[in-house]
Amino acid sequence: MVGPTRPQIVLFGSSVVQMCYNVGGWGAILADLYARKADVVLRGYSGWNTRMALQILDKVFPKDEATQPSLVILYFGGNDATNPHPSGLGTHVPLPEFLENMKKMILHIKNLSDKTRIICLTSPPINEKQIHAIFGDALSDQARTKEGCRIYSEALAELCQELDVVPINLWTAIQQKDDWADTCFIDGIHLSAEGSKIVVGEILKVLKKVDWEPSLYWLSMESEFPEDSPYYVVGPDGKNTFNVSTHICTWQREWLNI
C-alpha cells in the first residue's frame, strides 16, 4: 500500500475488463481522468463467467478489510450468454443461474460498506461477421450471438432495477452509434477505442447524475495535494506560480461536457 489513501474504483469482470487498459481502453481513460483523485483498480479475468467469479468473490472483496471500494464497476455476462457446448463444459451459464449469480455478487458488494456504490455494465452487442472472419469456425459449437447478448443484457438491467443498482445497458448504448458494428470492436467481441469511448461516456453520465455523497464524478472530486507552492512553474506575470493540480489536459477536454 502507498499513501495517502484515495477513493478506490474497482473494475471487476471478464475480458471486457481485463483488456480495458489497452491503448484507448475505457479503463485506461478512467484511470487518466481520475489521476490525483481516485485509484482505478483492475480485477479483470479473461474467459470467466459468473460461476468462476463467485468462487473468488471473497478474495477480491474481503468483507473484513478496513478500507472498502468507493465504487465497483461490475461486468459479467458475455461468456455466460454463449451457447452451451455439447460436452457440458464451457462458459455457458443458463439465464436463471446467471441472474442468481449476479444477485449474489451485487449483494456481497453492497454489504461491504454503506459508501460502496455499484454500477453494472450489461453485455454489449457483438459483430458476428467479424467474429467469424477472425476466429473462423473455432467457436461455432459454443458460439455467442447478438440475440443471446440482448437477452442477458435486458435481464441484468431488470435485476439491477430490482436491487436498486445502477445499470448501464451497453447493448443499447453502443448501437446508438450508426457504424457501431464496424468501429466498436477489435474482433467482434472486445471493445475498440471507439467502443471504449461509449462506455466511458455512459459511466460519466451516471456519476454526474446520481445523488451520491461523496460525489464520485471526476470534476467534482478534489485533487490530491491541491495546495499552491512556490515550486510550481512561474506564471506569465513573473511573480506567481501556476498551480497545475486541477489542470485539464487537452485530450481530457472531450469529457468536460457529458
Coordinates of C-alpha atoms in Angstrom, one line a residue:
M1 CA 0.0 0.0 0.0
V2 CA 1.0 3.6 -0.6
G3 CA -0.4 6.7 0.8
P4 CA -2.3 8.9 1.0
T5 CA -5.5 6.7 0.9
R6 CA -7.6 7.6 -2.1
P7 CA -11.2 6.6 -3.1
Q8 CA -10.9 3.2 -4.9
I9 CA -12.7 2.4 -8.1
V10 CA -12.6 -1.3 -8.8
L11 CA -13.3 -2.7 -12.3
F12 CA -14.3 -6.3 -11.8
G13 CA -15.3 -8.6 -14.7
S14 CA -14.2 -10.8 -17.6
S15 CA -12.1 -10.0 -20.7
V16 CA -14.0 -6.8 -21.4
V17 CA -12.5 -5.6 -18.1
Q18 CA -9.1 -7.3 -18.4
M19 CA -8.5 -5.7 -21.8
C20 CA -9.8 -2.2 -20.8
Y21 CA -6.3 -0.9 -20.1
N22 CA -5.3 -1.4 -23.8
V23 CA -4.4 1.8 -25.6
G24 CA -7.6 3.8 -25.8
G25 CA -9.4 1.3 -23.5
W26 CA -12.2 2.5 -21.2
G27 CA -10.3 1.6 -18.0
A28 CA -7.2 3.5 -19.2
I29 CA -9.3 6.6 -19.9
L30 CA -10.9 6.4 -16.4
A31 CA -7.5 6.0 -14.8
D32 CA -6.3 9.1 -16.6
L33 CA -9.4 11.2 -15.7
Y34 CA -9.2 10.2 -12.0
A35 CA -5.4 10.7 -11.7
R36 CA -4.8 12.5 -8.3
K37 CA -8.4 11.8 -7.3
A38 CA -9.0 8.0 -7.1
D39 CA -7.2 4.8 -7.7
V40 CA -8.7 2.8 -10.5
V41 CA -8.0 -0.9 -9.7
L42 CA -8.2 -3.6 -12.4
R43 CA -9.6 -7.0 -11.5
G44 CA -10.3 -8.5 -14.9
Y45 CA -10.2 -12.2 -15.8
S46 CA -10.4 -13.1 -19.4
G47 CA -12.7 -16.1 -20.2
W48 CA -14.5 -16.1 -16.9
N49 CA -18.2 -16.5 -16.3
T50 CA -20.2 -15.8 -13.1
R51 CA -19.6 -19.2 -11.7
M52 CA -15.9 -18.6 -11.7
A53 CA -16.4 -15.1 -10.3
L54 CA -18.4 -16.3 -7.3
Q55 CA -15.6 -18.7 -6.4
I56 CA -13.1 -15.9 -5.8
L57 CA -15.5 -13.1 -4.7
D58 CA -14.4 -13.1 -1.1
K59 CA -10.8 -12.9 -2.2
V60 CA -11.4 -9.9 -4.4
F61 CA -13.8 -8.2 -2.0
P62 CA -13.0 -9.4 1.6
K63 CA -15.6 -8.1 4.0
D64 CA -13.1 -7.6 6.9
E65 CA -10.9 -5.0 5.1
A66 CA -10.7 -1.7 6.9
T67 CA -10.9 0.2 3.6
Q68 CA -13.5 -0.7 1.1
P69 CA -14.0 0.4 -2.5
S70 CA -16.0 3.6 -3.1
L71 CA -17.2 2.2 -6.5
V72 CA -17.3 -1.2 -8.1
I73 CA -18.0 -1.3 -11.9
L74 CA -19.1 -4.9 -12.5
Y75 CA -19.2 -6.7 -15.8
F76 CA -20.1 -10.3 -16.5
G77 CA -22.5 -11.9 -19.0
G78 CA -20.9 -12.1 -22.4
N79 CA -19.3 -15.5 -21.6
D80 CA -22.4 -16.7 -19.7
A81 CA -24.5 -16.0 -22.7
T82 CA -22.6 -18.2 -25.1
N83 CA -24.4 -21.3 -26.5
P84 CA -23.9 -24.4 -24.4
H85 CA -21.2 -26.8 -25.6
P86 CA -22.4 -30.4 -26.3
S87 CA -19.9 -31.7 -23.8
G88 CA -21.4 -29.7 -20.9
L89 CA -18.1 -27.9 -20.5
G90 CA -17.5 -24.3 -21.4
T91 CA -18.6 -20.8 -20.3
H92 CA -22.3 -21.0 -20.8
V93 CA -24.4 -20.4 -17.7
P94 CA -28.2 -20.7 -18.0
L95 CA -30.0 -17.3 -17.6
P96 CA -31.7 -18.0 -14.3
E97 CA -28.4 -19.1 -12.7
F98 CA -26.6 -16.1 -14.3
L99 CA -29.1 -13.8 -12.7
E100 CA -28.8 -15.5 -9.3
N101 CA -25.0 -15.4 -9.5
M102 CA -25.1 -11.7 -10.3
K103 CA -27.5 -11.1 -7.5
K104 CA -25.1 -12.8 -5.0
M105 CA -22.2 -10.6 -6.3
I106 CA -24.2 -7.4 -6.1
L107 CA -25.5 -8.1 -2.6
H108 CA -22.0 -9.0 -1.4
I109 CA -20.5 -5.8 -2.8
K110 CA -23.4 -3.7 -1.5
N111 CA -22.7 -5.0 2.0
L112 CA -19.0 -4.1 2.0
S113 CA -19.8 -0.7 3.4
D114 CA -22.5 2.0 3.5
K115 CA -20.5 4.0 1.0
T116 CA -19.7 1.3 -1.6
R117 CA -21.5 2.0 -4.8
I118 CA -22.1 -0.3 -7.8
I119 CA -22.6 0.2 -11.5
C120 CA -23.3 -2.9 -13.6
L121 CA -22.4 -3.0 -17.2
T122 CA -24.6 -5.3 -19.3
S123 CA -23.3 -7.3 -22.3
P124 CA -22.6 -5.2 -25.3
P125 CA -23.8 -6.4 -28.8
I126 CA -21.3 -8.3 -30.9
N127 CA -20.4 -8.4 -34.6
E128 CA -20.9 -12.0 -35.6
K129 CA -19.4 -11.5 -39.1
Q130 CA -16.3 -10.0 -37.6
I131 CA -16.0 -12.9 -35.1
H132 CA -16.3 -15.4 -37.9
A133 CA -13.8 -13.6 -40.1
I134 CA -11.2 -13.7 -37.2
F135 CA -11.9 -17.0 -35.5
G136 CA -13.5 -19.0 -38.3
D137 CA -15.4 -22.0 -37.1
A138 CA -13.3 -22.4 -34.0
L139 CA -16.1 -21.2 -31.7
S140 CA -19.1 -22.4 -33.7
D141 CA -20.0 -25.2 -31.2
Q142 CA -20.2 -22.7 -28.4
A143 CA -21.0 -19.5 -30.3
R144 CA -22.1 -16.2 -28.8
T145 CA -24.8 -14.5 -30.6
K146 CA -26.1 -10.9 -30.7
E147 CA -29.5 -12.1 -29.7
G148 CA -28.1 -14.0 -26.7
C149 CA -26.3 -10.9 -25.5
R150 CA -29.6 -9.0 -25.8
I151 CA -31.4 -11.5 -23.6
Y152 CA -28.8 -11.5 -20.9
S153 CA -28.3 -7.7 -21.1
E154 CA -32.0 -6.9 -20.7
A155 CA -32.4 -9.5 -17.9
L156 CA -29.5 -8.0 -16.0
A157 CA -30.8 -4.5 -16.4
E158 CA -34.1 -5.6 -14.9
L159 CA -32.3 -7.3 -12.0
C160 CA -30.4 -4.1 -11.2
Q161 CA -33.6 -2.1 -11.0
E162 CA -35.0 -4.6 -8.5
L163 CA -31.8 -4.4 -6.4
D164 CA -31.6 -0.6 -6.6
V165 CA -28.3 -0.7 -8.5
V166 CA -27.5 1.5 -11.5
P167 CA -27.3 -0.5 -14.8
I168 CA -25.6 0.7 -18.0
N169 CA -27.2 -1.1 -20.9
L170 CA -24.2 -1.4 -23.3
W171 CA -26.3 -3.5 -25.7
T172 CA -28.4 -0.4 -26.3
A173 CA -25.8 2.3 -25.8
I174 CA -23.3 1.0 -28.4
Q175 CA -25.9 0.6 -31.0
Q176 CA -26.7 4.3 -30.9
K177 CA -23.6 4.8 -33.0
D178 CA -24.5 4.4 -36.7
D179 CA -21.4 2.4 -37.6
W180 CA -21.1 0.5 -34.3
A181 CA -20.6 -2.9 -35.9
D182 CA -17.6 -1.7 -38.0
T183 CA -15.9 0.6 -35.4
C184 CA -16.6 -0.6 -31.8
F185 CA -14.8 -3.9 -31.7
I186 CA -11.3 -5.2 -32.3
D187 CA -12.5 -8.8 -33.0
G188 CA -16.3 -8.6 -32.9
I189 CA -16.4 -9.2 -29.2
H190 CA -13.9 -6.9 -27.4
L191 CA -14.1 -3.2 -27.4
S192 CA -12.0 -0.9 -29.6
A193 CA -11.1 2.7 -28.7
E194 CA -14.4 3.9 -30.3
G195 CA -16.4 1.3 -28.3
S196 CA -14.5 2.2 -25.1
K197 CA -15.4 5.9 -25.5
I198 CA -19.1 5.0 -25.4
V199 CA -18.5 3.0 -22.2
V200 CA -16.7 6.0 -20.6
G201 CA -19.3 8.4 -21.6
E202 CA -22.1 6.3 -20.1
I203 CA -20.2 5.8 -16.8
L204 CA -19.5 9.6 -16.5
K205 CA -23.2 10.4 -17.3
V206 CA -24.2 8.1 -14.4
L207 CA -21.6 9.5 -12.0
K208 CA -22.6 13.1 -12.8
K209 CA -26.3 12.4 -12.4
V210 CA -26.6 10.2 -9.3
D211 CA -27.1 11.8 -5.9
W212 CA -24.2 10.0 -4.1
E213 CA -22.3 11.5 -1.2
P214 CA -19.5 12.0 -1.6
S215 CA -19.7 12.6 -5.3
L216 CA -17.6 10.2 -7.5
Y217 CA -17.8 12.4 -10.6
W218 CA -14.3 13.3 -11.6
L219 CA -14.9 17.0 -11.9
S220 CA -16.5 17.2 -8.5
M221 CA -13.6 15.5 -6.7
E222 CA -10.7 17.4 -5.1
S223 CA -7.2 16.7 -6.5
E224 CA -4.7 15.2 -4.1
F225 CA -2.3 17.8 -2.6
P226 CA -4.1 20.8 -4.2
E227 CA -2.1 23.4 -2.3
D228 CA -0.2 26.2 -4.0
S229 CA 3.5 26.0 -3.9
P230 CA 6.4 28.4 -4.8
Y231 CA 8.0 25.4 -6.6
Y232 CA 5.4 25.2 -9.4
V233 CA 6.2 26.8 -12.7
V234 CA 6.2 30.6 -12.7
G235 CA 3.2 32.1 -14.4
P236 CA 3.1 34.8 -17.1
D237 CA 3.2 37.7 -14.5
G238 CA 6.6 36.6 -13.4
K239 CA 5.5 36.9 -9.7
N240 CA 3.2 33.9 -9.0
T241 CA 3.4 30.2 -9.7
F242 CA 0.8 28.3 -11.6
N243 CA -0.9 25.5 -9.7
V244 CA -1.4 22.6 -12.1
S245 CA -3.2 20.3 -9.6
T246 CA -6.6 20.8 -11.3
H247 CA -5.2 21.2 -14.9
I248 CA -7.4 19.6 -17.6
C249 CA -5.2 18.2 -20.3
T250 CA -6.1 18.7 -24.0
W251 CA -7.0 15.1 -24.5
Q252 CA -9.3 15.2 -21.5
R253 CA -11.4 18.0 -22.7
E254 CA -13.8 15.9 -24.7
W255 CA -15.1 14.6 -21.4
L256 CA -16.0 18.0 -20.0
N257 CA -19.5 18.3 -21.4
I258 CA -21.0 14.9 -20.6

